[in-house]
mmCIF file of C-alpha atoms in Angstrom:
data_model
loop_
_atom_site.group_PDB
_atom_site.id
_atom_site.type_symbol
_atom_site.label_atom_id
_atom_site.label_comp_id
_atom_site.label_asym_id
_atom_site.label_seq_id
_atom_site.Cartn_x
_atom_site.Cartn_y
_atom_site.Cartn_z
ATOM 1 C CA UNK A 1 45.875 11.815 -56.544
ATOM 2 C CA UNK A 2 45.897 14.586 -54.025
ATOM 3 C CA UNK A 3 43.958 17.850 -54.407
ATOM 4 C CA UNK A 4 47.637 19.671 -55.333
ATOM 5 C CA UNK A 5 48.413 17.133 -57.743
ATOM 6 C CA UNK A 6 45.411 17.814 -59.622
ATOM 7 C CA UNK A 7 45.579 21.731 -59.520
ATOM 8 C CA UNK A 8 49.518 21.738 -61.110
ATOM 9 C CA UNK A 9 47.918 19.063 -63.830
ATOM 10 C CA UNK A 10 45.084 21.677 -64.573
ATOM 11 C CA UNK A 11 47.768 24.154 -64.863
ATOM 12 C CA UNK A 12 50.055 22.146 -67.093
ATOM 13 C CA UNK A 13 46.970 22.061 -69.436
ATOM 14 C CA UNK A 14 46.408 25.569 -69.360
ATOM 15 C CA UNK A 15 49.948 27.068 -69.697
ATOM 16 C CA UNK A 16 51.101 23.940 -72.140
ATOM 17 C CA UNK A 17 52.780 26.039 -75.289
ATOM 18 C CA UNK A 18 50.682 26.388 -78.136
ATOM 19 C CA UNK A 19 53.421 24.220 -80.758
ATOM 20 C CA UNK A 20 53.425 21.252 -78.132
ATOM 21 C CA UNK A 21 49.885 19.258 -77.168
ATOM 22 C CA UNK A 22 49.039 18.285 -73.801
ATOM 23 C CA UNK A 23 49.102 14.622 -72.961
ATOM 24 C CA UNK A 24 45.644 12.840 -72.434
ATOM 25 C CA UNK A 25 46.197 12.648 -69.066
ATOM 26 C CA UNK A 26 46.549 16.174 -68.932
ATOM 27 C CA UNK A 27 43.313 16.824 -70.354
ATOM 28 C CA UNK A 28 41.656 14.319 -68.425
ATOM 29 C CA UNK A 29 42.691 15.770 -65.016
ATOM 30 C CA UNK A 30 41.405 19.361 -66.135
ATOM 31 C CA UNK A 31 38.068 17.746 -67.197
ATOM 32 C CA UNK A 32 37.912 16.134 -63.240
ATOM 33 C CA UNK A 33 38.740 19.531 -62.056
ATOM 34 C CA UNK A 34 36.171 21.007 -64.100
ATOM 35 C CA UNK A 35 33.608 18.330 -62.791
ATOM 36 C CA UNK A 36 34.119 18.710 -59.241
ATOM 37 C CA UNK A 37 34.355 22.679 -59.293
ATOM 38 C CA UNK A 38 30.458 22.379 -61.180
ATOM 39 C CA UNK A 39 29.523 19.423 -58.237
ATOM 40 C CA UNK A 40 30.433 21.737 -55.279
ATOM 41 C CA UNK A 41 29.085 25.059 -57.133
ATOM 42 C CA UNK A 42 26.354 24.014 -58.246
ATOM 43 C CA UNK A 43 24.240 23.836 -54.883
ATOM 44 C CA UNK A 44 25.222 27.050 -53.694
ATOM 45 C CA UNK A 45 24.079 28.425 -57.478
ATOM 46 C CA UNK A 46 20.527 26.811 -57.177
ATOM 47 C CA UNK A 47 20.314 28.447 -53.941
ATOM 48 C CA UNK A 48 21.063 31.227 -55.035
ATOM 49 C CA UNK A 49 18.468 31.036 -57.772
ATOM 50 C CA UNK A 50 16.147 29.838 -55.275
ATOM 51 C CA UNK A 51 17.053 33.355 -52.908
ATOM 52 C CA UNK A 52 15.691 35.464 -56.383
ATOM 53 C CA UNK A 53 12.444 33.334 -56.504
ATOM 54 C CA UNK A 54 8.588 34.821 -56.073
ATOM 55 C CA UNK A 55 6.967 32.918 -53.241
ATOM 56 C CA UNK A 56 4.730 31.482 -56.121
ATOM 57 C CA UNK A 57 7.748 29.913 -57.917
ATOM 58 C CA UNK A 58 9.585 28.869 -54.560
ATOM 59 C CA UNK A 59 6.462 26.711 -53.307
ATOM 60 C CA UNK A 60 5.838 25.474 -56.957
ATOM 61 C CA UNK A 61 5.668 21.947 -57.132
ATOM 62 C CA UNK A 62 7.255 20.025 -59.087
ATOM 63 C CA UNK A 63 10.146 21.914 -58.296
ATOM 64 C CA UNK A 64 11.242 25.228 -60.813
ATOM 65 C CA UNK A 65 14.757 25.126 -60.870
ATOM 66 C CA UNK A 66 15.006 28.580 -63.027
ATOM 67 C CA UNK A 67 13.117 31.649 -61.610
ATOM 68 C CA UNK A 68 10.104 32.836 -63.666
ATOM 69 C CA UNK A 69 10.838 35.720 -62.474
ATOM 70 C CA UNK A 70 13.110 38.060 -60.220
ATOM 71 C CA UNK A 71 12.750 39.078 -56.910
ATOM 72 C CA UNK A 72 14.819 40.424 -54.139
ATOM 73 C CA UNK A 73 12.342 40.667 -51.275
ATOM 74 C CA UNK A 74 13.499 37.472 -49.799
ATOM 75 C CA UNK A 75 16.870 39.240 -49.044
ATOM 76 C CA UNK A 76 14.429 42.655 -47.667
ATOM 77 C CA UNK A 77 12.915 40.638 -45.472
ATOM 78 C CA UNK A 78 16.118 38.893 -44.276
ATOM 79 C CA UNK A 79 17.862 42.375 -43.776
ATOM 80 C CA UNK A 80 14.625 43.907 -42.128
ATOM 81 C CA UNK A 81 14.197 40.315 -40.367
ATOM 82 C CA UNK A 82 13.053 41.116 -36.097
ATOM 83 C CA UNK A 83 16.265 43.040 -34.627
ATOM 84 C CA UNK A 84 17.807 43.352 -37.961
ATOM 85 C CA UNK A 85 20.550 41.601 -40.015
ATOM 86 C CA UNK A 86 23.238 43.681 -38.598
ATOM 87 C CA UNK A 87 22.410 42.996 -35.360
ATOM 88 C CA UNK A 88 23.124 39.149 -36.253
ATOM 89 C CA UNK A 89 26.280 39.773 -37.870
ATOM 90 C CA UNK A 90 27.794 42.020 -35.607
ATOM 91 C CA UNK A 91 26.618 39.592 -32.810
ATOM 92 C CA UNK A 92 28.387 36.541 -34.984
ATOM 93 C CA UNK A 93 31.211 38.791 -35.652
ATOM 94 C CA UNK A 94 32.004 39.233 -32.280
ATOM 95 C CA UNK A 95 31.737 35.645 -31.006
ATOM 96 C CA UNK A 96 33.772 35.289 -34.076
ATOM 97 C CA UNK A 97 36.091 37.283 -33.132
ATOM 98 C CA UNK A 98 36.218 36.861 -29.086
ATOM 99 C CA UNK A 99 36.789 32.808 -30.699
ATOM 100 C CA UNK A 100 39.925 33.253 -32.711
ATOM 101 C CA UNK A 101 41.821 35.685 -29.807
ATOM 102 C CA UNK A 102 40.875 33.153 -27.193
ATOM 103 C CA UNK A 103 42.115 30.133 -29.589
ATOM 104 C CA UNK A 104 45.343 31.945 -30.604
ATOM 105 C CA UNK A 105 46.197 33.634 -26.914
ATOM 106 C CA UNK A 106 46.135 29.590 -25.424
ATOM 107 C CA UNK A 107 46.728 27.447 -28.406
ATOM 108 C CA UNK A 108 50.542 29.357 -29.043
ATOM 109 C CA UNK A 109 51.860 28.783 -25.836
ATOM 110 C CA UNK A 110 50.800 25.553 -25.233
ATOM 111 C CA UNK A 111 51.766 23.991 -28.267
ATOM 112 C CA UNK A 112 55.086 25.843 -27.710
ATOM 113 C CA UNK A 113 55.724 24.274 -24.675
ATOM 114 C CA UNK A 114 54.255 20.865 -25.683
ATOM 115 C CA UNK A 115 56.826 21.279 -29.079
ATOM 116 C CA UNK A 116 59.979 22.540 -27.103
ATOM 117 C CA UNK A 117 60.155 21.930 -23.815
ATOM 118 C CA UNK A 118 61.534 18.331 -22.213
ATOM 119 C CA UNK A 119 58.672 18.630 -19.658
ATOM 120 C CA UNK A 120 58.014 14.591 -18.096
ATOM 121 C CA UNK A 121 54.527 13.133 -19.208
ATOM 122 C CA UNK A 122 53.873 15.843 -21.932
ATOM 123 C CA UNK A 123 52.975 13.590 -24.655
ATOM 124 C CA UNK A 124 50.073 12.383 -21.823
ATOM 125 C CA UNK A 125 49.321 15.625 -21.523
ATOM 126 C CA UNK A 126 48.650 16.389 -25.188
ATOM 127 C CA UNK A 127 46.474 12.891 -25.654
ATOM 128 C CA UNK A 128 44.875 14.658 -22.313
ATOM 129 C CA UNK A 129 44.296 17.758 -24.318
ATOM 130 C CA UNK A 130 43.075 15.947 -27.545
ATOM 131 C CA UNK A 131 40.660 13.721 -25.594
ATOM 132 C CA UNK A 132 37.996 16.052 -25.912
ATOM 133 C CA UNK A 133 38.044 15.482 -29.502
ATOM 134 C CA UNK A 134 36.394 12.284 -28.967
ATOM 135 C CA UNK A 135 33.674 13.478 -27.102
ATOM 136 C CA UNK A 136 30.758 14.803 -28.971
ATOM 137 C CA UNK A 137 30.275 18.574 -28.008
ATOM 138 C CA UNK A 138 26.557 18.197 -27.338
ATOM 139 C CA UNK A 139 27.769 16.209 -24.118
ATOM 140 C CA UNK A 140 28.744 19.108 -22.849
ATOM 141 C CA UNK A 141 26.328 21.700 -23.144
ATOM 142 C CA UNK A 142 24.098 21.183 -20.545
ATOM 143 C CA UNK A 143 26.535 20.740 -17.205
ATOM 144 C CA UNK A 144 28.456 24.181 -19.256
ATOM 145 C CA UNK A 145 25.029 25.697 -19.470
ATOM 146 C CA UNK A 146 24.226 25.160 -15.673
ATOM 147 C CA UNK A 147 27.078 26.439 -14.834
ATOM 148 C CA UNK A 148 27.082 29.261 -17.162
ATOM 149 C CA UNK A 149 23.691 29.897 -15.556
ATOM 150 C CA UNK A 150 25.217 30.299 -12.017
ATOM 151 C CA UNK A 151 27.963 32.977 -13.290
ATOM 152 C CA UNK A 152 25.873 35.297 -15.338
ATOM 153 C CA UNK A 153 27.457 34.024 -18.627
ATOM 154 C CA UNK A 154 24.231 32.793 -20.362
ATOM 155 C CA UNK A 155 22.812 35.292 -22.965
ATOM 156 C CA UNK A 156 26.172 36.521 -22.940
ATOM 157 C CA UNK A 157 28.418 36.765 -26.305
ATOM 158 C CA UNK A 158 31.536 36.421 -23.816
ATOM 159 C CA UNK A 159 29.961 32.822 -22.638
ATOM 160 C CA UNK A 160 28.891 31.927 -26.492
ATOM 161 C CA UNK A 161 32.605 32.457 -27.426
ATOM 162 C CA UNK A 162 34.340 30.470 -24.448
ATOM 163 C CA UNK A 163 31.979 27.749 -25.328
ATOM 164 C CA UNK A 164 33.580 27.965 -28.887
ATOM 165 C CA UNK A 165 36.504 28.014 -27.883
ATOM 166 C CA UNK A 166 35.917 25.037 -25.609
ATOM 167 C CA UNK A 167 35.237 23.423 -28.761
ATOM 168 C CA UNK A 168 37.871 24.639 -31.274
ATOM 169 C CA UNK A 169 41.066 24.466 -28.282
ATOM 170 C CA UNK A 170 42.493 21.164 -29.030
ATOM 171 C CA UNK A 171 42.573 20.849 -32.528
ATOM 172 C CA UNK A 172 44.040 24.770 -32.294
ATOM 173 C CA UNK A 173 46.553 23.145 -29.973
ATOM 174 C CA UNK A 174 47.484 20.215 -32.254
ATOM 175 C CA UNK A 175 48.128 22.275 -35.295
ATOM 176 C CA UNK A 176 50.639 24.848 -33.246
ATOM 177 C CA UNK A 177 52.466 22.377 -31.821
ATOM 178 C CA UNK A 178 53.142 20.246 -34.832
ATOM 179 C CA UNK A 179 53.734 23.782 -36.767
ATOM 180 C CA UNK A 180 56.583 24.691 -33.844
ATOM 181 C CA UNK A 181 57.927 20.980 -33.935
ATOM 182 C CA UNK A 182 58.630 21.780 -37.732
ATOM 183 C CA UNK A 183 60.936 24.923 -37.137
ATOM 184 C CA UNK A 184 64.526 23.821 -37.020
ATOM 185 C CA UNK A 185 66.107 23.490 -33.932
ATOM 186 C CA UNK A 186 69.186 25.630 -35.206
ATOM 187 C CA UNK A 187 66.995 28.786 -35.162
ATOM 188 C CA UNK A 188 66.068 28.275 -31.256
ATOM 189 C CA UNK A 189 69.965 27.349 -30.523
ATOM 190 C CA UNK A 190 70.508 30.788 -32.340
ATOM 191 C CA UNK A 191 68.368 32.733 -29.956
ATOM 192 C CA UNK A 192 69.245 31.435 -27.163
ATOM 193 C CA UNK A 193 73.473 32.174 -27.652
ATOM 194 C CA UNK A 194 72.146 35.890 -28.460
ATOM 195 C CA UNK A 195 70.157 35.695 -24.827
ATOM 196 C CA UNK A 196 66.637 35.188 -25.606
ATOM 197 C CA UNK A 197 63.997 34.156 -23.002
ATOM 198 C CA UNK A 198 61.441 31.397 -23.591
ATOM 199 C CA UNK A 199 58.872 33.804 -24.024
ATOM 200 C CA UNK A 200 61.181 36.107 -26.263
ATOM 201 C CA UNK A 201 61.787 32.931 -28.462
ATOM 202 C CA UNK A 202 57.801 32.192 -28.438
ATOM 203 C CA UNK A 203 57.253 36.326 -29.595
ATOM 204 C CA UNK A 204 59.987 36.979 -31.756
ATOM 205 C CA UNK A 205 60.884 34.353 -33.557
ATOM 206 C CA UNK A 206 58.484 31.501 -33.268
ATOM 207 C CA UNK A 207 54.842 33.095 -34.067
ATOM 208 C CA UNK A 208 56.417 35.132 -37.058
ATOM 209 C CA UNK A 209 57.549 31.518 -38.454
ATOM 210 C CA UNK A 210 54.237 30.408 -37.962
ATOM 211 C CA UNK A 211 51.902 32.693 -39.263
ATOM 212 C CA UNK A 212 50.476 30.096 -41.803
ATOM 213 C CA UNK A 213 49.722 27.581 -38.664
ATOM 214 C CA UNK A 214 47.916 31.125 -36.510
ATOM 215 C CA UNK A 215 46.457 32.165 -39.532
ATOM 216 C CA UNK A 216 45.129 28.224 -39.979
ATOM 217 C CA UNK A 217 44.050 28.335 -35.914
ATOM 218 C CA UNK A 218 42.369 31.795 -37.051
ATOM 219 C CA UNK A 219 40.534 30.520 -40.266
ATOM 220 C CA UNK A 220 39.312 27.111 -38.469
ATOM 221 C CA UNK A 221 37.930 28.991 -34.997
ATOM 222 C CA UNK A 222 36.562 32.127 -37.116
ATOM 223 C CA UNK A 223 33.984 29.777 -39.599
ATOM 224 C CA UNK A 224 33.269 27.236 -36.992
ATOM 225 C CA UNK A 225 32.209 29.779 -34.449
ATOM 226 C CA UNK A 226 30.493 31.587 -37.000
ATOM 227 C CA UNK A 227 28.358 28.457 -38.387
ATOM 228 C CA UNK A 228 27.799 27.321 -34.709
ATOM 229 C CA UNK A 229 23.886 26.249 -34.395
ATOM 230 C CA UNK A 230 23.399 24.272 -31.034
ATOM 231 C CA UNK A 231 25.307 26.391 -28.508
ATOM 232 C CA UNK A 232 24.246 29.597 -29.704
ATOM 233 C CA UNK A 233 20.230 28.432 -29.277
ATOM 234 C CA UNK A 234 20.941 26.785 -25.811
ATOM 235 C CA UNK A 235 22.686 29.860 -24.745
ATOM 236 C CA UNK A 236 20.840 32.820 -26.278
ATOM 237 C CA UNK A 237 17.493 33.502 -25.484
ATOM 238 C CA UNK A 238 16.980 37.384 -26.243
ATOM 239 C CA UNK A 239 16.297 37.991 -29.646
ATOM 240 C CA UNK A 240 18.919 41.179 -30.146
ATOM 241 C CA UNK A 241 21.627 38.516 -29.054
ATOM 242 C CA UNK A 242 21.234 35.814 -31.845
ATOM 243 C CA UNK A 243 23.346 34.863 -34.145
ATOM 244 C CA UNK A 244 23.208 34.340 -37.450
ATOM 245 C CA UNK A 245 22.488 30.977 -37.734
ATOM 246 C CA UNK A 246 19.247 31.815 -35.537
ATOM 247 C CA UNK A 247 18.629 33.808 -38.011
ATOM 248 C CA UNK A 248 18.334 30.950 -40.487
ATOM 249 C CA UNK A 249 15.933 28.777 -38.390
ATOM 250 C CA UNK A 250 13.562 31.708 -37.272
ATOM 251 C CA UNK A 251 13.495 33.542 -41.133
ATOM 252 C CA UNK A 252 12.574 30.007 -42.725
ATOM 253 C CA UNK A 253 9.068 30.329 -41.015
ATOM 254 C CA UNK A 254 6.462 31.382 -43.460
ATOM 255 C CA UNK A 255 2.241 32.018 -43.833
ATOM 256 C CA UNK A 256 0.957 29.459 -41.409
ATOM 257 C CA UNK A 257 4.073 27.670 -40.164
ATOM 258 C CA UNK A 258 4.821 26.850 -43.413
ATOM 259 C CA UNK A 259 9.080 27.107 -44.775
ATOM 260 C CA UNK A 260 9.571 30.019 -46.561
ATOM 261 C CA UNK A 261 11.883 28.558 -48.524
ATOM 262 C CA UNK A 262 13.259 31.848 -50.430
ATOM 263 C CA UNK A 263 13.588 33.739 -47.062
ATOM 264 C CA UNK A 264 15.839 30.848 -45.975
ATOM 265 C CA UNK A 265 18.331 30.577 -49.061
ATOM 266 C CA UNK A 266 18.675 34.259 -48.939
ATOM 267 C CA UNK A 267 19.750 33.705 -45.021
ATOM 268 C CA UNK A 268 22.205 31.466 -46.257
ATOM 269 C CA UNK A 269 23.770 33.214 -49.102
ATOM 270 C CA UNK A 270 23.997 36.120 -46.653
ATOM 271 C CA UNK A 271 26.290 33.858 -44.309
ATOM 272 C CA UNK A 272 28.352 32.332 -46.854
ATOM 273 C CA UNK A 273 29.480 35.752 -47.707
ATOM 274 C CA UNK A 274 31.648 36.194 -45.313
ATOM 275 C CA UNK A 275 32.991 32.796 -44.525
ATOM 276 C CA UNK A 276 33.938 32.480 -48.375
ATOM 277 C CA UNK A 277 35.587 36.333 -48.146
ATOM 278 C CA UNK A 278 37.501 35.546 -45.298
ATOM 279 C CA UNK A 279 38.623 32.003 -46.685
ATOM 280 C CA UNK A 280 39.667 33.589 -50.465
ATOM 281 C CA UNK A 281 41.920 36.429 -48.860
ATOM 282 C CA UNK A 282 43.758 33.912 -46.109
ATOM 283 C CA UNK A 283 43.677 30.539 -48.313
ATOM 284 C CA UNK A 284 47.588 30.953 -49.366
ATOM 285 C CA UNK A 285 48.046 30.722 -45.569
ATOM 286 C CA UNK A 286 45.943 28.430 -45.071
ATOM 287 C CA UNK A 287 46.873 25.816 -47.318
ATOM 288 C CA UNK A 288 50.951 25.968 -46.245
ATOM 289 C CA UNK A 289 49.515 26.402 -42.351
ATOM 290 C CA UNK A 290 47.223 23.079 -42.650
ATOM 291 C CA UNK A 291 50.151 21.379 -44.458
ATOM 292 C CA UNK A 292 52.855 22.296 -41.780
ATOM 293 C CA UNK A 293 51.201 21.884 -39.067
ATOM 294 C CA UNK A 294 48.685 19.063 -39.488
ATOM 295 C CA UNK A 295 50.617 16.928 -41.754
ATOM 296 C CA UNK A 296 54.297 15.853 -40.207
#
């Protein structure tokens, strides 16, 4: 049963008329839903719990589950953390953002061309483009690094966000051109007897049919670049140009090399903030983008 199938259950149950009862079945797909919302919430509740901890109650073993007590001074320290937490966002923001332009500016025409055009070997092309898929990133990052190295483009955020992009291109590519495939062909043929150019027909009617598939390409690039770990610490080596999941390996370190373990779930609550934000106001997009375009 598919993850749609169980949310219009939940809401039969919940919207079922008061005179009529719900079948069983009903009530037994609200109590999975139930279930699996309090399996994936409950670790990021316990860390937050753990973020509001004394160092005495974080450390305590066995293990307190419930604070004894409230404190915020994990998140001060996490704010007042070396160059500052918003130095590390607006350095992750920017990546972030350098990331989805990047992803959108190539993906769109590509996987318009690769969706529309009768161009010889193109479906070789696209397994060309998707072979990178296969290859695990960390392959990669030392011959980019050297040559990042002889351009100028290490401890750069400009370098940081190619690399991303490097990374998030082909499936950004894949999920365009199966999004364009799904437009019907009458709406090109109608362009095209009113005089449009390729690259009018990509503009102005095309990307406004896709939104949901850019705005998928958008979501995707914007919280993988943002949770990025390994390229960031090859590439960055000045403190002011970390990012923030830097932040979370260098905040963890306590008294005598030992994890501060409340430092570090504040770190992380701080960085699921926006990730969750950015998912909650694009997820009706998302969920008819990811549907279009990676599903035919």
């Amino acid at each position: 049963m598919t993850a749609a199938a169980l949310a219009t259950e939940a809401e039969a149950v919940v919207s079922a008329p008061h005179g009529r009862r719900a079948s069983p079945i009903a009530y037994l797909v609200a109590a999975v839903c139930i279930a699996v919302i309090a399996i994936m919430g409950a670790p990021m509740a316990l860390s937050f719990l753990a973020s509001i901890k004394t160092p005495a109650d974080a450390s305590a073993a066995p293990p307190r589950y419930l604070p004894q007590a409230l404190s915020f001074g994990n998140y001060d320290k996490v704010i007042h953390y070396e160059a500052g937490l918003a130095t590390y966002l607006a350095n992750s923001a920017f990546v972030a953002f350098l990331t989805i332009a990047a992803c959108i500016v190539l993906a769109a025409p590509a996987g318009y061309g690769l969706a529309r055009f009768a161009i010889r070997g193109k479906e070789i092309a696209f397994l060309v483009l998707l072979a990178p898929i296969m290859i695990p990133y960390q392959a990669i990052l030392t011959p980019l690094y050297l040559d990042f190295a002889k351009v100028g483009l290490v401890n750069s955020h400009v370098g940081l966000a190619i690399v991303h992009t490097i990374l998030q291109l082909p499936f950004s590519i894949y999920l365009m051109r199966n999004s364009f495939e799904a437009i019907p062909r009458e709406i090109e043929e109608a362009a095209m007897i009113d005089g449009c150019s390729a690259w009018r027909r990509l503009l102005h009617v095309f990307l406004p049919l896709a939104v949901p598939a850019i705005v998928t390409v958008a979501l995707f690039a914007f919280i993988n670049s943002w949770n990025e770990f390994l390229a960031a610490l090859i590439f960055m080596s000045r403190e002011a140009s970390f990012t923030v999941p830097i932040l979370l390996v260098s905040v963890r370190i306590g008294r005598h090399g030992a994890v501060d373990w409340g430092a570090l779930q504040a770190s992380v609550i701080i960085s699921i903030i926006p990730c969750l934000a950015v998912y909650l106001a694009l997820q009706r997009y998302y969920i008819s983008g990811l549907i279009s375009g990676a599903v035919k």
